[in-house]
Coordinates of C-alpha atoms in Angstrom, one line a residue:
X1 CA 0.6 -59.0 -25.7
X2 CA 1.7 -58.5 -22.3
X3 CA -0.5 -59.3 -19.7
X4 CA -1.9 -56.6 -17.6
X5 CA -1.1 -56.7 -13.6
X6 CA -4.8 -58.0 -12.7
X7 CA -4.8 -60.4 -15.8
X8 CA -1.4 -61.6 -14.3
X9 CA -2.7 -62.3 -10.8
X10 CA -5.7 -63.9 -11.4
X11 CA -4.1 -66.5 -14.0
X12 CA -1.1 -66.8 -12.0
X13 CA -3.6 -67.8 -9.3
X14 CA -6.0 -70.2 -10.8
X15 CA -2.4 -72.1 -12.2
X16 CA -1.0 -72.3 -8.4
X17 CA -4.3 -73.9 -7.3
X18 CA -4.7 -76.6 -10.7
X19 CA -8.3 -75.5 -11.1
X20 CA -10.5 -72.6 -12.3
X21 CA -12.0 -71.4 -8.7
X22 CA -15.1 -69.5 -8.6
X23 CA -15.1 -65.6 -9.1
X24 CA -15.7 -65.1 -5.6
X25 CA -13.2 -67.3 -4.5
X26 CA -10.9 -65.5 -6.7
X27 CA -12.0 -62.3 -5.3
X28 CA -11.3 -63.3 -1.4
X29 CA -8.4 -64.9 -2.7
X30 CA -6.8 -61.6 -4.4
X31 CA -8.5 -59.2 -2.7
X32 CA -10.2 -57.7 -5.3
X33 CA -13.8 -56.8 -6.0
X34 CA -16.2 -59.7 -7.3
X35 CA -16.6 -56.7 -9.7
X36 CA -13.2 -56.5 -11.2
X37 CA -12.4 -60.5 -11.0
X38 CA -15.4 -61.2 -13.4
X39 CA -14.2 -58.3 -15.9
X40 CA -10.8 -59.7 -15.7
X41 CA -12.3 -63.4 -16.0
X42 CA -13.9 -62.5 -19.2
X43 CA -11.2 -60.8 -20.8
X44 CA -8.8 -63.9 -20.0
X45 CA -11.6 -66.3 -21.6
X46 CA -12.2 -63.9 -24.4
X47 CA -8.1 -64.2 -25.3
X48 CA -8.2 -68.0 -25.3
X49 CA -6.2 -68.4 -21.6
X50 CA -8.9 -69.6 -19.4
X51 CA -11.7 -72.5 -19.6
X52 CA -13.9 -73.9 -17.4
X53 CA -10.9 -76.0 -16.3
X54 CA -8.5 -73.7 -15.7
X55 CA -5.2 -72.2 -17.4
X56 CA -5.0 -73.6 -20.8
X57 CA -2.0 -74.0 -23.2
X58 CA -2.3 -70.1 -24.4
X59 CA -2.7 -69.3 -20.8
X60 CA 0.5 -71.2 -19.7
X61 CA 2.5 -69.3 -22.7
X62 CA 1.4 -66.0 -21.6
X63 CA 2.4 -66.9 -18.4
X64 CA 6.3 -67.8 -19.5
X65 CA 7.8 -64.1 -19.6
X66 CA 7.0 -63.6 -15.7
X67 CA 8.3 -67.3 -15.2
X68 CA 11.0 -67.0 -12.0
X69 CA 14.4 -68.3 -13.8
X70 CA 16.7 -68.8 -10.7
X71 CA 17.3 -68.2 -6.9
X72 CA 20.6 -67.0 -5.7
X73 CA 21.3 -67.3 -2.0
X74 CA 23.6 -65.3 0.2
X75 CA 25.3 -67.6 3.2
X76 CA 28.8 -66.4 3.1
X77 CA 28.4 -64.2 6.6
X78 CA 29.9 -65.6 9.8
X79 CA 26.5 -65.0 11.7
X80 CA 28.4 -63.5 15.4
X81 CA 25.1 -63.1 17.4
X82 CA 24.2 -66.5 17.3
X83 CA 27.8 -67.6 19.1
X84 CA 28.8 -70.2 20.4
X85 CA 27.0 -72.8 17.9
X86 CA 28.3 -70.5 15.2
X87 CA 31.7 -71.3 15.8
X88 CA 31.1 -74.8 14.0
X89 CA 28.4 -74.4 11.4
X90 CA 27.1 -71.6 9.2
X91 CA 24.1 -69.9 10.5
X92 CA 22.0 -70.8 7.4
X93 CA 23.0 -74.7 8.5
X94 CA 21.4 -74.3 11.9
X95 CA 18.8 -76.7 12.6
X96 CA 15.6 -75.7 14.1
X97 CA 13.2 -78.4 15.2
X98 CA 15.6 -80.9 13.1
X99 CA 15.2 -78.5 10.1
X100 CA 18.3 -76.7 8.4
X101 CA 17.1 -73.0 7.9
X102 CA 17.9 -72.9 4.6
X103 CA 15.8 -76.2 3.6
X104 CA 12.5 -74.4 4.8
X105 CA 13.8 -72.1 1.5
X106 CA 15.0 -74.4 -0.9
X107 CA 11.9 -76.7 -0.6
X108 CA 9.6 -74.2 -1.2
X109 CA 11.6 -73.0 -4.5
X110 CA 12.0 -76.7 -5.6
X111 CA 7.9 -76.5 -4.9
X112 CA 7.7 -74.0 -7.2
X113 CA 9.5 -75.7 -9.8
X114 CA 12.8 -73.3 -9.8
X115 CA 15.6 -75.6 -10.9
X116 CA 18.4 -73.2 -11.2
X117 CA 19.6 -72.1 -7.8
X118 CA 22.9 -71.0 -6.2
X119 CA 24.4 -70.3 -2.9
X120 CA 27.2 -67.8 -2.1
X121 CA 29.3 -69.3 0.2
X122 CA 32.1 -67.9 2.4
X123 CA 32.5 -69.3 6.3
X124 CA 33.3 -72.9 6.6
X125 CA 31.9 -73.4 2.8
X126 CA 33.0 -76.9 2.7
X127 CA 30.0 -77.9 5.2
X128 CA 27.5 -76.4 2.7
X129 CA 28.4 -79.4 0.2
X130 CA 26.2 -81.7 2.9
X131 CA 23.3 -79.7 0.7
X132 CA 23.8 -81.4 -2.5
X133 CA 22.7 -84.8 -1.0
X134 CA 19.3 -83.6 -0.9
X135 CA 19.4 -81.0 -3.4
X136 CA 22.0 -81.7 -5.8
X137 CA 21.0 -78.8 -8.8
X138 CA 23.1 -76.6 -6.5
X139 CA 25.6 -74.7 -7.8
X140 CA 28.1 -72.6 -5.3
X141 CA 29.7 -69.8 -5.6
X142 CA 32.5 -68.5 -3.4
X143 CA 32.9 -65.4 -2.1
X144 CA 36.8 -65.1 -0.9
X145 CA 36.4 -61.7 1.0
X146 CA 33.3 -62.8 2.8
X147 CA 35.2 -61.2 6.0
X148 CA 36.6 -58.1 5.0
X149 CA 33.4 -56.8 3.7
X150 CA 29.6 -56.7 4.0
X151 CA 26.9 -58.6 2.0
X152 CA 27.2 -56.7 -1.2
X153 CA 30.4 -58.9 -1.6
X154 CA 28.2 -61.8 -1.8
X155 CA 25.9 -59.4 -4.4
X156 CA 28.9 -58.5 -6.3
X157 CA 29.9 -62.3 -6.8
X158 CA 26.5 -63.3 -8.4
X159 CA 25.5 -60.1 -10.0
X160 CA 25.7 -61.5 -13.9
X161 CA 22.6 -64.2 -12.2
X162 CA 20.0 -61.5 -11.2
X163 CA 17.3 -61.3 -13.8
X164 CA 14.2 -62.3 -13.6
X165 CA 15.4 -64.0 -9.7
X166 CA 14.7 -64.7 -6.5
X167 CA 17.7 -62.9 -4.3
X168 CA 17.4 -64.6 -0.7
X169 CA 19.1 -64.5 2.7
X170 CA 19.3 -68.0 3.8
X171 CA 19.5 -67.8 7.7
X172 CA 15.1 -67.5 7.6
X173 CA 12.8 -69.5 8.6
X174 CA 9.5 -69.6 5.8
X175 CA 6.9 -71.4 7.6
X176 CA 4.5 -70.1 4.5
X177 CA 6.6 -71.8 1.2
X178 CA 3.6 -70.4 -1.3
X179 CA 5.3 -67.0 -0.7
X180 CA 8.1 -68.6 -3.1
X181 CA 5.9 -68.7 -6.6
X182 CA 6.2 -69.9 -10.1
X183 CA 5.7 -66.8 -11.7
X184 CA 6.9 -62.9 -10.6
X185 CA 5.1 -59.7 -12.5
X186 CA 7.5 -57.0 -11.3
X187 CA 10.5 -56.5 -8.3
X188 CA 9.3 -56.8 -5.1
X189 CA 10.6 -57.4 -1.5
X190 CA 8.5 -59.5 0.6
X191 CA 7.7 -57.5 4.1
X192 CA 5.7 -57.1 7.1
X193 CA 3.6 -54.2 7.7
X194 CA 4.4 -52.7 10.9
X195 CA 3.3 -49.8 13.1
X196 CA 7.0 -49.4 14.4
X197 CA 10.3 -51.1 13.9
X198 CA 14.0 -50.5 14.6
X199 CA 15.0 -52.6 11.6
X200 CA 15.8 -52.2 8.2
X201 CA 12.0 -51.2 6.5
X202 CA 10.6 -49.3 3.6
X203 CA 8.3 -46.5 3.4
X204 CA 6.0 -46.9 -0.1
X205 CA 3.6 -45.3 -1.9
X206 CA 0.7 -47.0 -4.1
X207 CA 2.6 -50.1 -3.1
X208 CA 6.1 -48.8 -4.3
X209 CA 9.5 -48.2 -2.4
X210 CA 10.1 -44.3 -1.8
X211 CA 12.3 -44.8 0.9
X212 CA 14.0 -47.6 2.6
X213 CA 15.3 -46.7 6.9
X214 CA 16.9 -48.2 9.6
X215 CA 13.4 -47.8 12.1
X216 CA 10.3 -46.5 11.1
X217 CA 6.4 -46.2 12.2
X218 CA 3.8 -47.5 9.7
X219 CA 5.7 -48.7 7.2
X220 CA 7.1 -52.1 6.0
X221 CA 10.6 -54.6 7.5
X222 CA 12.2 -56.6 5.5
X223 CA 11.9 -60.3 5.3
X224 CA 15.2 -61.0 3.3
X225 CA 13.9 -62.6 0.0
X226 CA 13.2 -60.1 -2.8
X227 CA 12.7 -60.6 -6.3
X228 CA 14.4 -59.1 -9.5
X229 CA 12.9 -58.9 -13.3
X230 CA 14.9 -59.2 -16.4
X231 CA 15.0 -55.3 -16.9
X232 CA 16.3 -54.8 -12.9
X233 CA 18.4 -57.6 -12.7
X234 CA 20.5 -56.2 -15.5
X235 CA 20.3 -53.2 -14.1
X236 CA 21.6 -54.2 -10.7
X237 CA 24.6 -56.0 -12.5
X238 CA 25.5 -52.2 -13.4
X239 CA 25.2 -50.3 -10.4
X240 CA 26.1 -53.3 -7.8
X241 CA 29.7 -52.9 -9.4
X242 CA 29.3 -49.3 -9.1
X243 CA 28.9 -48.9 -5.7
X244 CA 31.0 -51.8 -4.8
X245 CA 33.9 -50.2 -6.7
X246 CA 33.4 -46.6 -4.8
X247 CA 35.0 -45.6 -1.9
X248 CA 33.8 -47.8 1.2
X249 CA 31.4 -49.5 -1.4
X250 CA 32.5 -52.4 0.2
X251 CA 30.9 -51.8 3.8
X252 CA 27.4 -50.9 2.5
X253 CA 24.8 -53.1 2.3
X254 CA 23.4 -54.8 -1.3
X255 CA 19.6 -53.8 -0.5
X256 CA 21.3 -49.9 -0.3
X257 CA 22.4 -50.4 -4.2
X258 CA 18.4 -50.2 -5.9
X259 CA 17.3 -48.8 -2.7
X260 CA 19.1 -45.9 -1.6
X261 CA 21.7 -44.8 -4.2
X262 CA 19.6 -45.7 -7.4
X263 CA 16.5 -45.4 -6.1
X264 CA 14.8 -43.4 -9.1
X265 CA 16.1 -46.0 -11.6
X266 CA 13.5 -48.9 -9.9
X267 CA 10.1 -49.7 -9.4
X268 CA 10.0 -52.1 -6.6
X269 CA 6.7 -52.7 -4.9
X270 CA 6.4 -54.2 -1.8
X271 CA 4.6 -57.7 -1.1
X272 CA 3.3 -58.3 2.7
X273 CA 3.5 -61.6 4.4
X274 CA 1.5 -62.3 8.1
X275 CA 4.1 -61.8 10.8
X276 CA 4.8 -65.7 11.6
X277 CA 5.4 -66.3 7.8
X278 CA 9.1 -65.7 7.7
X279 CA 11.5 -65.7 10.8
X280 CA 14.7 -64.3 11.1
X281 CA 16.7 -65.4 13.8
X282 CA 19.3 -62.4 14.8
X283 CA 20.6 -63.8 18.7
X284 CA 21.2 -67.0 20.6
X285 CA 18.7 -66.1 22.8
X286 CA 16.0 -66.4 19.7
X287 CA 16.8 -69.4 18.6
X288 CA 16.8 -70.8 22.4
X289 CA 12.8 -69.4 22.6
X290 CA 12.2 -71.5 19.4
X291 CA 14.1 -75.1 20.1
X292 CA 14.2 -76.3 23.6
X293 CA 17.0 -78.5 22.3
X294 CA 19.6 -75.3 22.6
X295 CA 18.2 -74.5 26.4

């Protein structure tokens, strides 16, 4: 039987920590009621998932359908606003503080025990082959109009690798890597929630997407890594092509394809993150205010 959403979170929980914490650690953990963690407790021992140790064997195979399968990463964009060091080296190569970008991402889904992971690759892909050193499960994939078009290029490359998946810009910095978990119980994107923004955000209700804008107030910005379930991700693999194949479907933007022009056809909810979690660096200047090395 498929698990419900608050039998999902609190098992999903108590396997991320090893150990069976106590209701009311549960409860500040989730941010649920002390209430409504013991009722779900209960039903969870009653079906044989739980002990007084934590997640058992049953519990681990309920678990399995909401297991994340892959990550795809887009890094095939040129990255112009952070000229001149992006002349030489892919923005998601960029250290910061001696750290790649895209490492602070890929060892927090190699924390999380995701083995399958790819990279679209497009500017000066040849340097991303210094990532298979430390990370050599990599697989590339190359995206040959990288230049001509916008990221739903890089979309349309890996569209057949969506389901159940992490789909990730790679020029972030995650401070936070438990944001990247084991297990996923529907499509989300992680955001902020803002009073006011000039970036790309969402507008939700009950937790789901209604709307997605270029600048808002109260609403949510995008943090760049979403996730997709098996019944989405084949989805996307549809209308991706769809819009990609229309006229100027090249210039839009990937997020625009569940988003905007097949909006009704998802159910994407939106998962917050503290402001300092994730950190997209957009300019020169930025990354200067971060690493004294670039003054």
């Amino acid at each position: 039987m498929p698990l419900t959403r608050n039998q999902f979170d609190v098992l999903a929980h108590i396997e991320a920590v090893g150990s069976r914490p106590t209701q009311r650690d549960l409860a500040t953990s989730l941010g649920r009621s002390v209430g409504a963690i013991n009722r779900t407790v209960t039903e969870l021992a009653a079906a044989g998932l739980v002990d007084q140790s934590g997640v058992t064997d049953a519990g681990l195979e309920a678990l399995e359908p909401y297991r994340v399968k892959r990550a795809v990463f887009i890094a095939a964009g040129f990255g112009s606003r952070l000229v001149p060091i992006t002349l030489n080296t892919p923005k998601p190569l960029i250290r910061v503080k001696g750290v790649r970008m895209i490492d602070t991402l890929l060892d927090a889904v190699r924390a999380a025990g995701i083995e399958e992971v790819y990279i679209v690759r497009g500017y000066l892909a040849e340097q991303f082959d210094q990532l298979l050193y430390k990370y050599p499960n990599i697989k590339f994939i190359e995206n040959p109009i990288y230049n001509e078009s916008n990221n739903i290029s890089s979309a349309y490359c890996a569209r057949g690798l969506l389901r159940s998946a992490y789909l990730l810009e790679s020029d972030l910095l995650l401070s936070n890597p438990a944001l990247i978990t084991k297990y996923q119980y529907a499509s989300n994107y992680l955001t902020k929630a803002v009073e006011e923004t000039d970036d790309w955000c969402f507008f939700a209700t009950g937790g789901q997407i209604t709307k997605m804008a270029i600048g808002g107030e109260n609403c949510y910005q995008m943090c760049g890594i979403s996730y997709w379930t098996e019944h989405d991700g084949a989805q996307l693999f549809e209308h991706i092509k769809q819009v990609y194949d229309s006229p100027g479907g090249k210039e839009r933007y990937w997020d625009q394809v569940p988003m905007e022009y097949f909006l009704p056809n998802y159910r994407v909810e939106v998962r917050t993150c503290a402001p300092n979690d994730i950190i997209e660096i957009d300019t020169y200047r930025e990354l200067k205010a971060l690493d004294s090395v670039y003054l």
